[in-house]
XYZ file of C-alpha atoms in Angstrom:
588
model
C 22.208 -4.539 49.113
C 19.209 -2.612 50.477
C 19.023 -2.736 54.661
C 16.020 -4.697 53.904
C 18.080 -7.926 52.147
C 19.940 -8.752 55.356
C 18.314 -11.313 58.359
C 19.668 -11.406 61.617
C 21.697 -14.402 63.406
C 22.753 -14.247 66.822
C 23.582 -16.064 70.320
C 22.350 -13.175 72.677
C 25.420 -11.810 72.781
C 26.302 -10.693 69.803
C 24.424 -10.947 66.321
C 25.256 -11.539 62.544
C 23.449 -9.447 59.369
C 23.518 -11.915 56.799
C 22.801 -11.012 53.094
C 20.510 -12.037 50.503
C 23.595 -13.039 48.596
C 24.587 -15.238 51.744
C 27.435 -12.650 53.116
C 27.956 -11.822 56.245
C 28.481 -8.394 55.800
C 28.258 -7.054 59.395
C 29.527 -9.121 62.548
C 31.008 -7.861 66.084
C 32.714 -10.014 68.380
C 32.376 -11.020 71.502
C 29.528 -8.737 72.353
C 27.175 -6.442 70.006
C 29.296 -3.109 71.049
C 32.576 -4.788 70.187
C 34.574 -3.681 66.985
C 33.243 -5.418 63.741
C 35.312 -8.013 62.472
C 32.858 -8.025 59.354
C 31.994 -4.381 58.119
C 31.332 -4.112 54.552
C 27.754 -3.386 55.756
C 29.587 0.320 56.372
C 31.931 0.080 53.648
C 32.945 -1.886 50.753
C 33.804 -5.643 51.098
C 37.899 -4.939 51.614
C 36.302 -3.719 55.289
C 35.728 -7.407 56.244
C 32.786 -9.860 55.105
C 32.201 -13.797 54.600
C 30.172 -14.685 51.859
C 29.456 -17.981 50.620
C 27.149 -19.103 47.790
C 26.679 -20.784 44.444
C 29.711 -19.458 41.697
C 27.908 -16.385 39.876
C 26.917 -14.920 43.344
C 23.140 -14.797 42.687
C 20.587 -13.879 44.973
C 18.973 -16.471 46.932
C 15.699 -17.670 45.507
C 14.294 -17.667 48.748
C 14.763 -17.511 52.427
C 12.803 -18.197 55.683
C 13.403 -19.167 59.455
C 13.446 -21.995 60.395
C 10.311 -22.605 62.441
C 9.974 -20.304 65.429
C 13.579 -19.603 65.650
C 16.760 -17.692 64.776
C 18.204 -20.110 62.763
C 18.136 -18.583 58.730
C 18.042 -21.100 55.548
C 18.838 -19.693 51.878
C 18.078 -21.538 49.031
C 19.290 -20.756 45.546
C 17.319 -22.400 42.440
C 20.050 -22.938 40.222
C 20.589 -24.680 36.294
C 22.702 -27.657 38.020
C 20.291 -27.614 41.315
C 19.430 -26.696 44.117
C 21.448 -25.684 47.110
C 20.868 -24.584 51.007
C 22.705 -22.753 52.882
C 21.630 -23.264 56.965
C 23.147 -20.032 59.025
C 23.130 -19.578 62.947
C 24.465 -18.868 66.042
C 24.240 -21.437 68.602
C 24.209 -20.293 72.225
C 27.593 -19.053 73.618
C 29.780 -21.651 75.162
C 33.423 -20.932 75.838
C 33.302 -18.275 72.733
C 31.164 -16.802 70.128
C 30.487 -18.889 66.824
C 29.328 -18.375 63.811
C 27.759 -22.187 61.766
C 27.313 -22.137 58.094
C 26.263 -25.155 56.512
C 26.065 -26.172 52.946
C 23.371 -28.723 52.416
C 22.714 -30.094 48.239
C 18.902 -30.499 47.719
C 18.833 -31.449 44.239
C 21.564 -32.093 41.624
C 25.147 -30.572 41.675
C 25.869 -26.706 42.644
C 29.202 -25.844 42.269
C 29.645 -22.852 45.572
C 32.174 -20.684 46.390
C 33.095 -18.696 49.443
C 35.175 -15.514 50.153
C 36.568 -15.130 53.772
C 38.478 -11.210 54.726
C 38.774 -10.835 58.233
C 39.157 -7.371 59.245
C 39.184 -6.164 62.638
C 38.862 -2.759 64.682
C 35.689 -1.816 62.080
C 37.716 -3.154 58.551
C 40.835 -1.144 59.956
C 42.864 -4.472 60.520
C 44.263 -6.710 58.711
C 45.103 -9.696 60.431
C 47.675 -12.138 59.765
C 46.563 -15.454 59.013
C 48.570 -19.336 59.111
C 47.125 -22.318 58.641
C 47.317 -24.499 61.466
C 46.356 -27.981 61.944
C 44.369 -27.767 58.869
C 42.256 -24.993 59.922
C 42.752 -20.930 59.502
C 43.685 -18.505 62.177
C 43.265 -15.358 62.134
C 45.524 -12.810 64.555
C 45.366 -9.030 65.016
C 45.846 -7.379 68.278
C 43.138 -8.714 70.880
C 41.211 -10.734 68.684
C 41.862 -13.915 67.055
C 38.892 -16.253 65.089
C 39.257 -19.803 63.938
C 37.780 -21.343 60.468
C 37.146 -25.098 60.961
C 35.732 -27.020 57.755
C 36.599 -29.806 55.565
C 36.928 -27.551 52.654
C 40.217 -25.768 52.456
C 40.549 -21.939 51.533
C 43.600 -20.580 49.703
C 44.991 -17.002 50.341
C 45.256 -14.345 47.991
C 44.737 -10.445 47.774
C 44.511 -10.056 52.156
C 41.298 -12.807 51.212
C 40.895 -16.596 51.666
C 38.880 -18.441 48.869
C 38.056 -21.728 48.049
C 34.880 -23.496 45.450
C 33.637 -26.944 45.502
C 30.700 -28.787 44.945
C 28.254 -30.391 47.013
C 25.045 -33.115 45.709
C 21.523 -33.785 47.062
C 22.133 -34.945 50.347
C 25.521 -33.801 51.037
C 26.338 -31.291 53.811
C 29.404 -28.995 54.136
C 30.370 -27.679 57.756
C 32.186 -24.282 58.531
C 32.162 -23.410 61.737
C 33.729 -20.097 62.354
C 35.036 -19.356 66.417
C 36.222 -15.918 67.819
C 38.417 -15.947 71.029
C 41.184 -13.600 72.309
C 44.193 -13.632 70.884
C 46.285 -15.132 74.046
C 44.433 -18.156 74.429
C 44.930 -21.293 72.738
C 43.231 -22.589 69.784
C 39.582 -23.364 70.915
C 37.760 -26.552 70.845
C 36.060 -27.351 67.305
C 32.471 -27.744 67.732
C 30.209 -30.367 65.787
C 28.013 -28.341 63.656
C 25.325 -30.503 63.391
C 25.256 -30.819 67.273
C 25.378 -26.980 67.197
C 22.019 -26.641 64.880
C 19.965 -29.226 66.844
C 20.725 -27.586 70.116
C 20.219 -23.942 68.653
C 16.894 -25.127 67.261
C 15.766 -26.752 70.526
C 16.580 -23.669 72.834
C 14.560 -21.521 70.691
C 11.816 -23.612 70.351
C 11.942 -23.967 74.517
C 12.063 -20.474 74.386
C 8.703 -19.793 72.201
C 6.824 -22.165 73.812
C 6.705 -20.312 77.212
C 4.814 -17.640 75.054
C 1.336 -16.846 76.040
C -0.005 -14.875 72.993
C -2.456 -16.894 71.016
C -4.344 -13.845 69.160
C -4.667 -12.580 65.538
C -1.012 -12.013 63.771
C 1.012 -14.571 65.835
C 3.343 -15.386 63.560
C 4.382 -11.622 63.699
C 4.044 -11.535 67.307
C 6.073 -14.189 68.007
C 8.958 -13.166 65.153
C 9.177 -9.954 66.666
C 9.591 -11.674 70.584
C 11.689 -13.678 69.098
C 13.889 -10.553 67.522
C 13.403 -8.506 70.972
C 15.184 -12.272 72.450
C 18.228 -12.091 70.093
C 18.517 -8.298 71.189
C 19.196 -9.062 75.330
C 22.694 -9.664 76.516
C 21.625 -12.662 77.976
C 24.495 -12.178 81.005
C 23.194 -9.392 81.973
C 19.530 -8.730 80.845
C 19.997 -5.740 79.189
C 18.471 -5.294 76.102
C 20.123 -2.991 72.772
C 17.927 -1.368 70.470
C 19.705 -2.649 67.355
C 22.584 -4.560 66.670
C 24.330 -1.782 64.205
C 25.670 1.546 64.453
C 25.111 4.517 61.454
C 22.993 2.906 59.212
C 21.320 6.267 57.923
C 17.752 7.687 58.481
C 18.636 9.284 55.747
C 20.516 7.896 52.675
C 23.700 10.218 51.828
C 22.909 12.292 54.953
C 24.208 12.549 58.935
C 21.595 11.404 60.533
C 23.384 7.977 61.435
C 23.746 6.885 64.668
C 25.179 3.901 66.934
C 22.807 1.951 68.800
C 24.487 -1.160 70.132
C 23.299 0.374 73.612
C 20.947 -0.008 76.066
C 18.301 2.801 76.362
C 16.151 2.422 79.481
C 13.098 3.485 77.554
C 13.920 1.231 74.769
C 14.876 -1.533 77.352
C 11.311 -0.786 78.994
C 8.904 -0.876 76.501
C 10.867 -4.133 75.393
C 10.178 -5.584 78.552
C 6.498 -4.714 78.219
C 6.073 -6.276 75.546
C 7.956 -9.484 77.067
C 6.119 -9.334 80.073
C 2.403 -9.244 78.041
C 3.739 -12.527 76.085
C 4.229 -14.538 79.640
C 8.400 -14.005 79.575
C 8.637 -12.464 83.142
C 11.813 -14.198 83.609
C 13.232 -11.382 81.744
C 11.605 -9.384 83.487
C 13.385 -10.204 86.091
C 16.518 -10.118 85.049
C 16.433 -7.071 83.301
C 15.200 -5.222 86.464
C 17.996 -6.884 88.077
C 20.419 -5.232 85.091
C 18.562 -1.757 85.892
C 19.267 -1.721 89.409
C 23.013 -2.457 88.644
C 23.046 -0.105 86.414
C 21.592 2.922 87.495
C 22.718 2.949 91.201
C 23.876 5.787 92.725
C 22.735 9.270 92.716
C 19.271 10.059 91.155
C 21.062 12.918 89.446
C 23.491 10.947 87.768
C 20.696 8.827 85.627
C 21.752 8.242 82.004
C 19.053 7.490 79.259
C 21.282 4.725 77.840
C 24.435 2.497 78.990
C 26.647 -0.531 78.241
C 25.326 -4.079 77.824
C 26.993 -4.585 81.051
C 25.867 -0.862 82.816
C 28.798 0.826 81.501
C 28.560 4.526 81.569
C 31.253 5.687 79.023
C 29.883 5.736 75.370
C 32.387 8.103 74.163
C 31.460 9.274 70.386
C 33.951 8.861 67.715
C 33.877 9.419 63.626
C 35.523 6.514 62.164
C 36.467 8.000 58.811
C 38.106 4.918 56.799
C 34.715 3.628 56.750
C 32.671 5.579 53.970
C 29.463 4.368 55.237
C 26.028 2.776 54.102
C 25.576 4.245 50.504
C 27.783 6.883 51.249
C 26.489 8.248 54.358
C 29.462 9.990 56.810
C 29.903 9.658 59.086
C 30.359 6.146 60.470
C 30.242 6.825 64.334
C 30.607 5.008 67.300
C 29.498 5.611 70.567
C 26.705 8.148 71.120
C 26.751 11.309 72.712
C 23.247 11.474 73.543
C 24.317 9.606 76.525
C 25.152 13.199 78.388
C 21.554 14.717 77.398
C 18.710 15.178 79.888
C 15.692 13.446 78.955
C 13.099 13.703 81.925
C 10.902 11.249 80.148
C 12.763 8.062 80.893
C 11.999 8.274 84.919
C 8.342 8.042 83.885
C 9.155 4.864 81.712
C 11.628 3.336 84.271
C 8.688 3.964 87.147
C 6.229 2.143 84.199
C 8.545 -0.612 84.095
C 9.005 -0.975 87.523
C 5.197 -0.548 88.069
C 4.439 -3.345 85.558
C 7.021 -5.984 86.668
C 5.120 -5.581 90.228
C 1.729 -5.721 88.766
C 2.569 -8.802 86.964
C 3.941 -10.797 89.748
C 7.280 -10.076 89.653
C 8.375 -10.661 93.558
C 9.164 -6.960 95.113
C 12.365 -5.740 95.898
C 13.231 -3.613 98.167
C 16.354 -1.988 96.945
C 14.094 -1.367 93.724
C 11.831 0.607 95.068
C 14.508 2.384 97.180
C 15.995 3.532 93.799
C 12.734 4.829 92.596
C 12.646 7.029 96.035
C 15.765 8.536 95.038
C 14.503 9.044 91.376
C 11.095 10.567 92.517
C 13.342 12.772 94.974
C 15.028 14.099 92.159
C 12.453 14.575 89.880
C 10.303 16.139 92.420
C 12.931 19.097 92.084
C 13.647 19.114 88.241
C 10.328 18.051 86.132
C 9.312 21.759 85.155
C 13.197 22.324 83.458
C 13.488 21.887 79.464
C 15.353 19.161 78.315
C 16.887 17.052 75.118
C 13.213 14.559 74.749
C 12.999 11.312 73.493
C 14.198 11.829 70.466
C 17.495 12.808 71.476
C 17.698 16.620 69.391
C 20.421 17.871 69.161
C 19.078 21.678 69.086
C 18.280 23.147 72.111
C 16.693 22.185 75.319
C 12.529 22.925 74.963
C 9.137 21.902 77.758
C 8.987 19.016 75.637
C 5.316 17.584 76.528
C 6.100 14.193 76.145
C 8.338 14.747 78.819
C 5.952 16.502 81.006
C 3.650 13.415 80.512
C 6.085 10.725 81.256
C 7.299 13.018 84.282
C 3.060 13.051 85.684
C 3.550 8.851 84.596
C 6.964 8.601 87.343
C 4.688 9.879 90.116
C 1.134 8.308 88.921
C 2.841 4.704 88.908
C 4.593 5.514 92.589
C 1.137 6.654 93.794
C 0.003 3.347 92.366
C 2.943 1.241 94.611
C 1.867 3.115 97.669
C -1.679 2.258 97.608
C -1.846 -0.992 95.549
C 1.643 -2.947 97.069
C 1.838 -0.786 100.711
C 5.030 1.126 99.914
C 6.174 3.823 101.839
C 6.173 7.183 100.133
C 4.699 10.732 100.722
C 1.833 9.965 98.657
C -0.077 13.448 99.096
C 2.579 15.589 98.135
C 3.107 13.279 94.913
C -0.550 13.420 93.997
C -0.512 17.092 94.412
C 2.487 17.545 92.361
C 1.106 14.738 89.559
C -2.327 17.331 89.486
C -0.227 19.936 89.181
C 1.815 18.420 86.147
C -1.361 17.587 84.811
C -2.714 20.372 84.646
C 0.147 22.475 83.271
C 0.281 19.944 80.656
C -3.335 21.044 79.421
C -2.488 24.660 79.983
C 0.684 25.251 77.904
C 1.140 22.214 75.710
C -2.527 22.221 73.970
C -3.654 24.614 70.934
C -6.965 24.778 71.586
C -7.404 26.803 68.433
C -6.737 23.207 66.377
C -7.483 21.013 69.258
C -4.400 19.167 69.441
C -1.550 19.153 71.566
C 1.852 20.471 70.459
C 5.380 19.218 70.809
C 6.284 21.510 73.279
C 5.310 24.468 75.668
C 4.313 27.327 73.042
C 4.909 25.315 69.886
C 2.977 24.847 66.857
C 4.521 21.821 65.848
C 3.378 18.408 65.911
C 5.043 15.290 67.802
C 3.846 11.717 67.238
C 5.085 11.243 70.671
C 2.113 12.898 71.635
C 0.181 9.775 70.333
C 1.147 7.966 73.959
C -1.175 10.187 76.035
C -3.860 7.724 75.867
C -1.921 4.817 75.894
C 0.029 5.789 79.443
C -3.281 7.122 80.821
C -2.599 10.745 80.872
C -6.071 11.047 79.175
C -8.689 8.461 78.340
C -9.171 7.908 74.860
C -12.809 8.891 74.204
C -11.225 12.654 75.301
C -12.044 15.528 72.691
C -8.370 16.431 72.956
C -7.282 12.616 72.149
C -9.800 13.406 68.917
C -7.826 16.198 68.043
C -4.200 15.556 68.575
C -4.468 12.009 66.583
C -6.708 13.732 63.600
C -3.834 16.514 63.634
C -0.794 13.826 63.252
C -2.762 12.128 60.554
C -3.322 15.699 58.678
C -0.039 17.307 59.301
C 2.722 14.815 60.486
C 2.257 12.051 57.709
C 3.841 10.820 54.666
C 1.661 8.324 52.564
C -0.335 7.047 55.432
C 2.782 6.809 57.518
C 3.823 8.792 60.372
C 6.661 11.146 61.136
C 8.256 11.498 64.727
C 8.247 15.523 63.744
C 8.732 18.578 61.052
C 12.121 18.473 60.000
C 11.989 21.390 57.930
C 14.380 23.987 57.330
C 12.158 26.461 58.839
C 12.229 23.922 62.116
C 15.765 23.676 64.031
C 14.367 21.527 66.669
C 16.734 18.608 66.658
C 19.620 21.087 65.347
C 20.436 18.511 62.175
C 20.649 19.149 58.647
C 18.324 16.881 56.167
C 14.938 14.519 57.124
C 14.183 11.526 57.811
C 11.851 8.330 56.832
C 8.760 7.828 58.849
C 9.454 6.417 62.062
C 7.849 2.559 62.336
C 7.177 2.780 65.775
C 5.293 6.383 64.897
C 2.914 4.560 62.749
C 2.299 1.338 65.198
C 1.547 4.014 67.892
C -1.086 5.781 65.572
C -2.996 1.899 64.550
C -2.805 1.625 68.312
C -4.384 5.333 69.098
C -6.840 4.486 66.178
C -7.605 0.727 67.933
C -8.176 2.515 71.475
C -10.676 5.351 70.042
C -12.618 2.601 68.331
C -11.271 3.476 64.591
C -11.064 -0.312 64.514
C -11.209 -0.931 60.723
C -8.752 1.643 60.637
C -6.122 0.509 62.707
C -6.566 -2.679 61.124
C -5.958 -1.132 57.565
C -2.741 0.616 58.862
C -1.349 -2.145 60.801
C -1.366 -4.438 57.962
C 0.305 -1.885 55.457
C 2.964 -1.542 58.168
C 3.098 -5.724 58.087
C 3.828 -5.553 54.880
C 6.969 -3.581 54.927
C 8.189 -6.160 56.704
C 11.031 -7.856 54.668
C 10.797 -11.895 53.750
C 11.977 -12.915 57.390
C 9.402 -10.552 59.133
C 12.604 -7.466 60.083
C 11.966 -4.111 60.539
C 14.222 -1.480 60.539
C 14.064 1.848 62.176
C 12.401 4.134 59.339
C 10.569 3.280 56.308
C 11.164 5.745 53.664
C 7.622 6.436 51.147
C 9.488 8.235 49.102
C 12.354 5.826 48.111
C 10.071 2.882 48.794
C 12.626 1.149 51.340
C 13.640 0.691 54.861
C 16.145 3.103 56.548
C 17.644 3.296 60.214
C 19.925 0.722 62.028
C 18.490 -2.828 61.509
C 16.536 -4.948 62.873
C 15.577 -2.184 65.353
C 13.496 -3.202 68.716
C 11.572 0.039 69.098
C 9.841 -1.023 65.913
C 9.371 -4.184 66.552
C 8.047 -3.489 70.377
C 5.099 -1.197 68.751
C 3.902 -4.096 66.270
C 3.803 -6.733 69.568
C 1.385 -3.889 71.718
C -0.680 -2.966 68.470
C -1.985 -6.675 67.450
C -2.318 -6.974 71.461
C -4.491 -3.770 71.475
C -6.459 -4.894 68.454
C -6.737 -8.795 69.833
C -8.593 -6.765 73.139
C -5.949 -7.366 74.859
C -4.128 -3.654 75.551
C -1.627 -2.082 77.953
């Protein structure tokens, strides 16, 4: 199936892709960096996956949310009736589950359902006993439960079973992860399960305080940005997959079960504009965990839990999503320098304060010791947001962000009465400044470029108004947004930069999709220099590649007509919350 076919499930812990076809074709347990006990997503279906459907495995006729929550329904239209198929993961109690339940609308459907447990990313195959009338599965660490009424037979390292359900009739499977050592967990009631599930969300959405134009998208993104926090710690992943491609057949596929602080912070921007400053809270509290100790030992990403260790590995039984190697795990990109994130961690910071989130002193002690640092190291190239792989450049986005660290800690000085040698950082923010203008601007075509002596073209550069480096009636605002739209698009949508042959900047063979966060960040530049009727036309094209439950993945790609990049991802959805904000009146 295309990326776009699947819908997230998940308990805010861990999360589920489910399939048009109703498999569960991606699924790691007990926290969203764990090994995949479900990974045909990666591979073929012999690599682990649950599917469950009417016989004849046709696509669901249609599928939705249910209300404002997390909780998917499939229905399938078929000649003996019609069938649903209720999906969800209700909020963690002892261990992580997984609730599928079969519910007969009309008629008689005659389903089916496939079970292959494979741990360790499809490289395990477990052994499995029945056991009280219910399936156990066993391999190393990890052992899951199947609980239902039905019963499965083995065969070929699989467990099947078919039966039939009626209008009215509902079918329970409730499937339970827990380590291997431990006894056999208590069976949850199912139906006790959805009404909870669908109550905590609906708690959840009513604390929001956006009321503008395009809720339903607003609130189906906040609600996506939700099912991405590890809700024991606050921190927040940018997607719940690893190496889904940016590039079908190609290398550029990555693992992002992590938490990147700029991510994590314009996540938590977005939260705190819809009212949620309780986590706020607690991912500042995750941050401070986190990133303490020594200013020069910040890294731009880390555990769910502020682990530091994201060792990158190939796994190579896995052939990948259509074929694209490798499959990896961990990301190396945790070693690179990328002076941009102090800016967005000082943003953060700034905005949790400026929304009435109580101070803290240890916080802003930590941003001492990051300002300390910084004060020493802003004018060295690094790696930039984008994580190249090439070598170091004066990335200006950087250089921005860097001038956005010690604008925001002016800001705490003079606005919350912090302590701070508030002179020498507005000197050295003017000085930033005016570098900035100097080297990374072509006056000859107005714009900006992506770095110190470059002639290329970031859409990175698009945030200069939006973090109030410049205001957005400047000439040079004009110039760098008309140059992105000229030079750094692809059928109206936007490109994070050249990936040409002739351009080694991010050292990587192949290109990309446009980047959907790119494109939000050019309605929003459009909104904020009064294009209005622009940025409306743009941000409802980039609605509408939105698949039938309202996910977006990383990329889109024009050319193939179809999402690409690890799904759902939260740097796209972040951009779509800000842009309908920015176009409701209601900006940064």
């Amino acid at each position: 199936m295309r990326i776009e076919d699947y819908a997230l499930i998940g308990d805010m812990q861990s999360a589920a892709l489910v399939g048009r076809d109703g498999s569960i074709d991606w699924l790691c347990l007990p926290r969203f960096d764990s090994p995949a006990c479900f990974a045909a997503l990666l591979g073929g279906e012999r690599n682990g996956h649950w599917w469950l459907g009417p016989e004849g495995r046709p696509m669901a006729t249609r599928r939705r949310y249910r209300g404002e929550t997390l909780v998917l329904e499939s229905e399938w239209e078929t000649e003996g009736g019609t069938v649903r198929v209720i999906d969800f993961m209700p909020p963690r109690h002892a261990n992580p589950d997984v609730v599928r339940i079969v519910e007969g609308v009309s008629g008689t459907v005659r389903m089916a359902t496939e079970l292959r447990i494979r741990f360790d990313y499809g490289r395990i195959v477990p052994w499995v006993r029945r056991t009280e009338g219910h399936l156990q599965a066993i391999g190393g660490p990890d052992s899951v439960w199947l609980h239902s009424s039905v019963p499965l037979t083995g065969g070929d390292y699989a467990h099947k079973a078919t039966f039939e359900v009626t209008a009215g009739q509902r079918v329970a499977f409730v499937f339970t992860w827990h380590p291997s050592h431990e006894p056999m967990p208590v069976e949850l009631d199912a139906e006790v399960q959805l009404a909870e599930t669908e109550q905590m969300w609906a708690e959840w959405v009513s604390r929001c305080t956006y009321q503008g134009p395009w809720r339903e998208a607003v609130v189906r993104s906040l609600i996506t940005l939700k099912a991405l926090t590890y809700s024991p710690t606050g921190g927040i992943v940018a997607a719940p997959t690893t190496s889904l491609p940016e590039n079908i057949g190609g290398v550029r596929n990555w693992d992002y079960r992590f938490c990147w602080l700029r991510d994590a912070t314009m996540t938590l921007e977005a939260l705190i504009g819809a009212g949620y400053l309780n986590e706020a809270r607690d991912w500042r509290a995750w941050l401070l965990r986190a990133i303490a100790g020594r200013a020069q030992d910040l890294q731009i990403m880390y555990g769910v839990a502020g682990e530091r260790r994201l060792p990158e590995m190939e796994v190579g039984w896995l052939p990948g999503y259509e074929e694209s190697r490798p499959v990896r795990i961990g990301n190396a990109a945790v070693e690179q320098l990328q002076l941009d994130v102090y800016g967005e961690v000082l943003n953060a910071l700034h905005m949790s304060r400026t929304s009435g989130l109580a101070p803290d002193d240890r916080a802003w002690a930590i941003q001492r010791e990051l300002l300390d640092y910084l004060e020493t190291h802003w004018d060295e190239p690094d790696e930039g947001l984008w994580e190249v792989r090439g070598p170091r450049r004066h990335f200006v986005h950087s250089k921005v962000m860097c001038w956005v660290a010690f604008d925001r800690a002016i800001s705490q000085v003079e606005r919350f009465g912090r302590s701070g040698p508030v002179e020498r950082w507005k000197t050295l923010r003017d000085r930033i400044h005016a570098e900035v203008c100097e080297k990374g601007f072509d006056p000859g075509r107005g714009t900006f470029t992506q770095s110190y002596g470059s002639r290329e073209l970031d859409a990175a550069l698009l945030m200069i108004p939006m973090v109030g480096f410049l205001p957005p009636d400047d000439p040079r605002v004009h110039g760098t947004i008309a140059a992105i739209e000229r030079e750094l698009s692809a059928d109206g949508f936007v490109l994070r930069y050249p990936t040409a042959e002739d351009n080694a900047v991010d050292g990587l063979p192949g290109d990309e999709g446009a980047f959907l966060a790119c494109s939000f960040w050019l309605a929003e530049a459009m909104a904020m220099t009064g294009r209005r009727e622009d940025a409306e036309r743009l941000f409802e094209r980039l609605l509408g590649l939105r698949n039938d439950v309202g996910l977006l993945a990383e990329e889109f790609d024009p050319r193939l007509g179809r999402m690409v990049g690890n799904f759902p991802q939260a740097f796209s959805h972040v951009p779509l919350i800000h842009t309908a904000r920015a176009l409701a009146g209601d900006g940064r």
